[in-house]
Coordinates of C-alpha atoms and ligand atoms in Angstrom, one line a residue:
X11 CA 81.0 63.6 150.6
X12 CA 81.7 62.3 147.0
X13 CA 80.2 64.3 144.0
X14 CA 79.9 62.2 140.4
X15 CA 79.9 64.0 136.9
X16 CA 79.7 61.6 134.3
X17 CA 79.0 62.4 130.7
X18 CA 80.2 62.2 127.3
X19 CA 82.8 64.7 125.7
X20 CA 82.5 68.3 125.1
X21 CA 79.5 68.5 127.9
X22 CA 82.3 70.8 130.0
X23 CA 81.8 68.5 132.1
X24 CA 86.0 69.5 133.0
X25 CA 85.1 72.5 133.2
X26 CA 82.0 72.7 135.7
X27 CA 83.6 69.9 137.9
X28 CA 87.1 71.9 138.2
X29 CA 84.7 75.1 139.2
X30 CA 82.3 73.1 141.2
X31 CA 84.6 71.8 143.5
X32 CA 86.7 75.2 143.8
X33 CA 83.1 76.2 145.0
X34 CA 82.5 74.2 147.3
X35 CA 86.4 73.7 148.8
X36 CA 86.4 69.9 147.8
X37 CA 89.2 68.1 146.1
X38 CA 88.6 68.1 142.2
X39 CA 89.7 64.2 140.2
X40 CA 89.7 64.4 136.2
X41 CA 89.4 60.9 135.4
X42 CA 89.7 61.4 131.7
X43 CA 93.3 62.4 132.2
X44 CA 94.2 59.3 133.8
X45 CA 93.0 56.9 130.6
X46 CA 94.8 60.1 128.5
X47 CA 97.9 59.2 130.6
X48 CA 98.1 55.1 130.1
X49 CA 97.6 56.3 126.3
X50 CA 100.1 59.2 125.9
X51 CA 102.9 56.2 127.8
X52 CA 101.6 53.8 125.0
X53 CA 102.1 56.1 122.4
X54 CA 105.6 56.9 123.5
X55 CA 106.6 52.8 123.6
X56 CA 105.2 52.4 120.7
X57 CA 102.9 49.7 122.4
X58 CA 100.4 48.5 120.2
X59 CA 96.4 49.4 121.7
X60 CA 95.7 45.7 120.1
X61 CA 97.6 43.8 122.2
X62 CA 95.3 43.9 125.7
X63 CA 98.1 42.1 127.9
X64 CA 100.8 44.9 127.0
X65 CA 98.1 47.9 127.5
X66 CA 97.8 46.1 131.0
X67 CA 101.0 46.6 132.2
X68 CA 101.3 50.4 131.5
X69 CA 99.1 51.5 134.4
X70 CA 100.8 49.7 137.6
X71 CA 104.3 50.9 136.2
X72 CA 103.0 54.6 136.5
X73 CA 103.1 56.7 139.1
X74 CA 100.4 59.6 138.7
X75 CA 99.7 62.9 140.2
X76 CA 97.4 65.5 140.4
X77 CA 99.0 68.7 141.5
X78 CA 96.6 72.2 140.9
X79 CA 94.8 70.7 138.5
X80 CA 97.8 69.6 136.4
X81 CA 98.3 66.2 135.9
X82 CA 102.3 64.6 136.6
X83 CA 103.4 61.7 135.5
X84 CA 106.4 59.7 136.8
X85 CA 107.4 63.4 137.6
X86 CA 106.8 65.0 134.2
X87 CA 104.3 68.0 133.7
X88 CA 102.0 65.8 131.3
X89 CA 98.7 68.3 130.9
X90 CA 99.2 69.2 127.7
X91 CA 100.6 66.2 126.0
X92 CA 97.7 64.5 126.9
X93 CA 95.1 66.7 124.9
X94 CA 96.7 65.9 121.4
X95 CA 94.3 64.4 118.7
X96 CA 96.2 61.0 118.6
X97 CA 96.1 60.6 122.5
X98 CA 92.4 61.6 122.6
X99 CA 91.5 58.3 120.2
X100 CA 94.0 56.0 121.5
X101 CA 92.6 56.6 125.2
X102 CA 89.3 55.8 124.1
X103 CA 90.8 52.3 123.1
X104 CA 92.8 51.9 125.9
X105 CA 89.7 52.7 128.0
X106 CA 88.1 49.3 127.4
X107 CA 90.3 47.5 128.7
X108 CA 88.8 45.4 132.0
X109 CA 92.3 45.6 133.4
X110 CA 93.2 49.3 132.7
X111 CA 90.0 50.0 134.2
X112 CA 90.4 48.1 137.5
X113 CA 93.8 49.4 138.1
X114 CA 92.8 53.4 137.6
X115 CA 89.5 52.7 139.2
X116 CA 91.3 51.5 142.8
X117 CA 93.9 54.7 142.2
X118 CA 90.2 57.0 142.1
X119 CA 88.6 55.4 144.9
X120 CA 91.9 56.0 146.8
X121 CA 92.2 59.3 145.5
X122 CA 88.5 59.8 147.4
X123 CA 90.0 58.1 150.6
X124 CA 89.4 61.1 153.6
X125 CA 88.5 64.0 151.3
X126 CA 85.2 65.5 150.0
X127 CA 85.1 65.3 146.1
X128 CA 84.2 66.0 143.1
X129 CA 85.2 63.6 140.2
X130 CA 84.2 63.5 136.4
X131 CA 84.4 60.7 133.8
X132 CA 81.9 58.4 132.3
X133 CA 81.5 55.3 135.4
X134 CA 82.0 57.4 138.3
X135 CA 78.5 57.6 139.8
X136 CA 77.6 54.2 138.0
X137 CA 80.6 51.9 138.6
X138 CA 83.3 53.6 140.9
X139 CA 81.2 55.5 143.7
X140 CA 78.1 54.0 143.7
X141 CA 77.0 55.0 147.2
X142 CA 78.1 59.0 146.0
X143 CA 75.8 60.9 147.7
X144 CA 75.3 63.1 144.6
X145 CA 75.4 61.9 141.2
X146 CA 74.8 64.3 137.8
X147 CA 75.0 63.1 134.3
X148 CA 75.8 66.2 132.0
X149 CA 74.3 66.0 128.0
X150 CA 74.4 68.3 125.5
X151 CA 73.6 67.7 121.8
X152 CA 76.6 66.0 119.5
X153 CA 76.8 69.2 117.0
X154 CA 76.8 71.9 120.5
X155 CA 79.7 69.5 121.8
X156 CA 81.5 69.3 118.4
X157 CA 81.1 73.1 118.2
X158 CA 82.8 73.3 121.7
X159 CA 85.5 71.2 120.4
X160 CA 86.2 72.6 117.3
X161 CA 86.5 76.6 119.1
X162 CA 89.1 75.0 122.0
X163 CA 91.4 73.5 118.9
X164 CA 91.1 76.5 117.0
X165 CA 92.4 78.6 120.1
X166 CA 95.2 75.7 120.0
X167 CA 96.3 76.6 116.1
X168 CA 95.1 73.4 115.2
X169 CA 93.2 73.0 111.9
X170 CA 90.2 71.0 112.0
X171 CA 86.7 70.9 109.9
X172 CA 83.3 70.8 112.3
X173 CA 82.4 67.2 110.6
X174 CA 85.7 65.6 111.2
X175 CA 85.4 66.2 114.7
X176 CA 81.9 65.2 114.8
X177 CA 82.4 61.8 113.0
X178 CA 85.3 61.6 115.5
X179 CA 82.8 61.9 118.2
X180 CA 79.8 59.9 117.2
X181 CA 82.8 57.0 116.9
X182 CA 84.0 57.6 120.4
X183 CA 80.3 58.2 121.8
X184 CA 79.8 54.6 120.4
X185 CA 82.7 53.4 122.4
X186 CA 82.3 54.5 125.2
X187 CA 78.6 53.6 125.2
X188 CA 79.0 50.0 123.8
X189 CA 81.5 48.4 125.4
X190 CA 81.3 45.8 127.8
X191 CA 83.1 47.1 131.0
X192 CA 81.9 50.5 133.0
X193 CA 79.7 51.6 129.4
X194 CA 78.9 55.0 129.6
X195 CA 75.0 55.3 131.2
X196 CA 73.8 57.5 133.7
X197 CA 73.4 56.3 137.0
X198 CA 69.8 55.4 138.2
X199 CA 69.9 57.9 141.0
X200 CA 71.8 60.6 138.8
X201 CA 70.3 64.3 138.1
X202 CA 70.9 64.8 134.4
X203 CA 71.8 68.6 132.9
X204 CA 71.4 69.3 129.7
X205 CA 74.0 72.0 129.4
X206 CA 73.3 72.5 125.6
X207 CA 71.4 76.1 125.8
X208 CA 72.6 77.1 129.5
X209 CA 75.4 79.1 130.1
X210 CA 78.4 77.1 132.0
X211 CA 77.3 79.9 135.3
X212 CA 73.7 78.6 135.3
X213 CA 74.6 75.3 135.0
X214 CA 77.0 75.4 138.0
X215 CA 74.8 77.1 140.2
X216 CA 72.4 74.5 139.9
X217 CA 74.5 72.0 140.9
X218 CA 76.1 73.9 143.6
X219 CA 72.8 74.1 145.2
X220 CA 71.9 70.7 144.8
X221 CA 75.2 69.7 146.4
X222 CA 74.7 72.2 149.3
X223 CA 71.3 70.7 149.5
X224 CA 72.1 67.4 149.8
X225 CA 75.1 67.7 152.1
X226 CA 73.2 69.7 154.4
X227 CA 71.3 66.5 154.9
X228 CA 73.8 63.5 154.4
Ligands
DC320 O1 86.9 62.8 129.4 P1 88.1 62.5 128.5 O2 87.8 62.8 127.0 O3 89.4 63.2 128.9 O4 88.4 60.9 128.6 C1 89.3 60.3 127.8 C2 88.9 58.9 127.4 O5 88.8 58.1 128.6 C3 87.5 58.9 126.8 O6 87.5 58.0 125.6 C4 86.6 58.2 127.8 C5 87.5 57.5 128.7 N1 87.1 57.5 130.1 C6 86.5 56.4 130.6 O7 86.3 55.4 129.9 N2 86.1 56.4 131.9 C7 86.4 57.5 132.7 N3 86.0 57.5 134.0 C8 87.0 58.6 132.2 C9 87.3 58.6 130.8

């Protein structure tokens, strides 16, 4: 059984997927920290995100795994590196590309091969899995997800105002939304959550029983 959760940042979307699938005893994919990973390598060879043939060749030349929810990368412990400020903009860039897209897109519908799942990004009920026998599409307002954002960098020592990260945001919201391959949209057959006002519990339980629901069925 495959499980979607697509969404736009700060939703905790991470969060209730990671939990979700501890839940139910499926295997958990974070989408996000693939993209994060073809811009952390492109940051570190100076590549520049312009040039869309050079971006291209960064993803077959990686080798990527996901080991308890830690993220290697050609056998390097990468999970932090990847949640930096500059790798967070540069993978939204890297993100539209067509060919970055179909390369990590085959590595999740792989990573789906045999196993029940739960996976998050922003095409996975839409693009990637589009037979996923459930599909939720997680909102919450821009200023509760800048909020969210701002508390998890202050807990990293990082200084940051509330309306840099939401002018951040709205730019990478716009993104994701506009461009031309896999926008971000919910599925036609996805349950949406607003998670803005619920505590992350009550929003998992919901799903949980949706999922139980549904597989008890499928
Ligand atoms: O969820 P995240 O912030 O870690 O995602 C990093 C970037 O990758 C973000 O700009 C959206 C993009 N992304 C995407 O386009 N498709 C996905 N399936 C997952 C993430």
């Amino acid at each position: 059984m495959i499980v979607t959760i697509d969404g736009p940042a700060g939703t905790g979307k991470s969060t209730v997927a990671r939990l979700l699938a501890e839940r139910l005893g499926f295997e958990f994919l974070n989408t996000g920290a693939m993209y994060r990973a073809v811009a952390l390598v492109c940051l570190e060879r100076s590549i520049p995100i312009a040039d869309g043939d050079a971006v291209a060749a960064v993803p077959p030349q990686l080798s990527m795994t996901f080991r308890e929810n830690r993220l290697w990368l050609d056998g390097r412990d990468v999970s932090e590196a990847i949640r930096t400020a500059s790798v967070t903009e540069v993978a939204s860039r890297v993100a539209s590309n067509q060919r970055v897209r179909e390369h990590l897109v085959e590595l999740q519908r792989r990573a789906a091969d045999n196993v029940n799942l739960v996976t998050e990004g922003r095409d996975q009920g839409t693009i990637v899995f589009p037979h996923a026998e459930c599909k939720f599409f997680l909102t919450a307002t821009p200023e509760i997800r800048a909020e969210r954002r701002l508390a998890e960098l202050i807990a990293q020592g990082q200084d940051c105002s509330l309306e840099e990260i939401l002018a951040d945001q709205t730019e990478r919201d716009l993104r994701d939304q506009q461009r031309a391959c896999a926008p971000l949209r919910p599925a036609e057959d996805a349950v949406l959550v607003d998670s803005s006002s619920v505590p992350v519990e009550d929003v998992l339980a919901r799903m949980e029983a949706l999922v139980r629901e549904r597989k008890s069925i499928v």
